[in-house]
XYZ file of C-alpha atoms in Angstrom:
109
model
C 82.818 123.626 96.835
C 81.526 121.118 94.439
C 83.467 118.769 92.189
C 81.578 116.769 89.305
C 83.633 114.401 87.908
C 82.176 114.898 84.094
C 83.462 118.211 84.163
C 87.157 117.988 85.910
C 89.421 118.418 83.278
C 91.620 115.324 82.511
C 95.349 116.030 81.940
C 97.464 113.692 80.245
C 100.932 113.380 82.498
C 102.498 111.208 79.694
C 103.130 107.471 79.662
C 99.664 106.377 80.667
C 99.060 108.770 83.264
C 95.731 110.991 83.670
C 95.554 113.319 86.296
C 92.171 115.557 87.533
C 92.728 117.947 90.158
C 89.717 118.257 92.601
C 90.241 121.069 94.099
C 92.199 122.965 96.850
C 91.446 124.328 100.277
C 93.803 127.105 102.071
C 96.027 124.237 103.233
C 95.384 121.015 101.084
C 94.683 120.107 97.362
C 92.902 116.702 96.237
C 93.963 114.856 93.245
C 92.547 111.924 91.294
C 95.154 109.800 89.153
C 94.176 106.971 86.740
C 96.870 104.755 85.445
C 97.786 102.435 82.805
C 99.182 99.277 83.634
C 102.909 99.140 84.108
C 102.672 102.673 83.864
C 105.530 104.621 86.159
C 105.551 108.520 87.995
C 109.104 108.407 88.008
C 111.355 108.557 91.574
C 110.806 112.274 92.777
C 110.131 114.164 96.062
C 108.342 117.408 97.063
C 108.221 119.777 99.797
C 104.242 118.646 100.791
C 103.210 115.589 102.706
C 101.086 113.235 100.468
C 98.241 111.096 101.688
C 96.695 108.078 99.422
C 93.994 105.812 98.619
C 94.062 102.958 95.675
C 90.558 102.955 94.556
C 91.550 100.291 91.746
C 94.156 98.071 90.423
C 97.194 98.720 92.585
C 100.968 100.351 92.337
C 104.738 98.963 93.484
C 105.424 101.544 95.377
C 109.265 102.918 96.867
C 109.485 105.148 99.554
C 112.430 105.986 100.642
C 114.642 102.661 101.221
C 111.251 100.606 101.282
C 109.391 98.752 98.328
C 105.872 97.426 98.880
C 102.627 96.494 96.656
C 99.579 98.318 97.610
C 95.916 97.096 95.949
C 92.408 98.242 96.171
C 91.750 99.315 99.605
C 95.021 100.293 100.732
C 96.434 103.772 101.802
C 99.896 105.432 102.024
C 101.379 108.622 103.183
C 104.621 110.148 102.242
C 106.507 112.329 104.733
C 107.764 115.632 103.101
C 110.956 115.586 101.062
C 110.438 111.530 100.713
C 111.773 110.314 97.629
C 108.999 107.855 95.859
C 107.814 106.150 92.877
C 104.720 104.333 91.641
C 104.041 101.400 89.099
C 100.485 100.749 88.361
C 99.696 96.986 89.006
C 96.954 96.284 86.032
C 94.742 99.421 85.336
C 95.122 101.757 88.129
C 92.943 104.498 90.351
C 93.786 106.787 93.225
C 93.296 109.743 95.085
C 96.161 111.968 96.921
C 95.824 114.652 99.300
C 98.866 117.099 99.212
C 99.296 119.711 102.515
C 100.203 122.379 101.932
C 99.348 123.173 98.088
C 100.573 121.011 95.176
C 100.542 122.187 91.536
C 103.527 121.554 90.273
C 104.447 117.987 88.473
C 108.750 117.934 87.559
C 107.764 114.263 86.982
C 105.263 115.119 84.193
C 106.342 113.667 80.552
């Protein structure tokens, strides 16, 4: 499978938050996020594990009892069932890996 970034639909989350979904094997999905700055995905948790990389700008980041900054560069990964938040740091770009499937967004504005 191909993805061409021209033609991934963009979704608008809400509150400065743009979201194209990649695409999804039998076990895994990849998503790309662009933030505003300051913008927030509000505390939640899922049922998949979740693996990222900041391509730009950076987040403040909570998982579980811990709070960090992460810039350009840096990568994460949230156990299942974690709660976790983000906070773009200036204008913000990542990629997440979800296993198994994620669609779903309760988060979404």
């Amino acid at each position: 499978m191909f993805c061409y970034h021209d033609k991934i639909e963009k979704i608008d989350m809400g509150g400065g938050v743009i979201r194209q979904y990649l695409g999804e094997g039998e076990n895994m999905n990849v998503q790309h996020w662009n933030m505003a700055d300051k913008s927030v995905v509000r505390l939640h948790k899922h049922p998949q594990e979740q693996f990222g990389y900041v391509i730009k700008g950076g987040f403040k980041m909570i998982v579980g009892d811990e709070t960090t900054e992460l810039k350009a560069g840096d990568a994460y990964f949230i156990p299942p069932n974690v709660l976790h938040e983000f906070t773009a740091i200036g204008e913000t770009e990542a990629i997440d890996v979800f296993s198994p499937v994620k669609k779903d967004f309760p988060w979404k504005e």
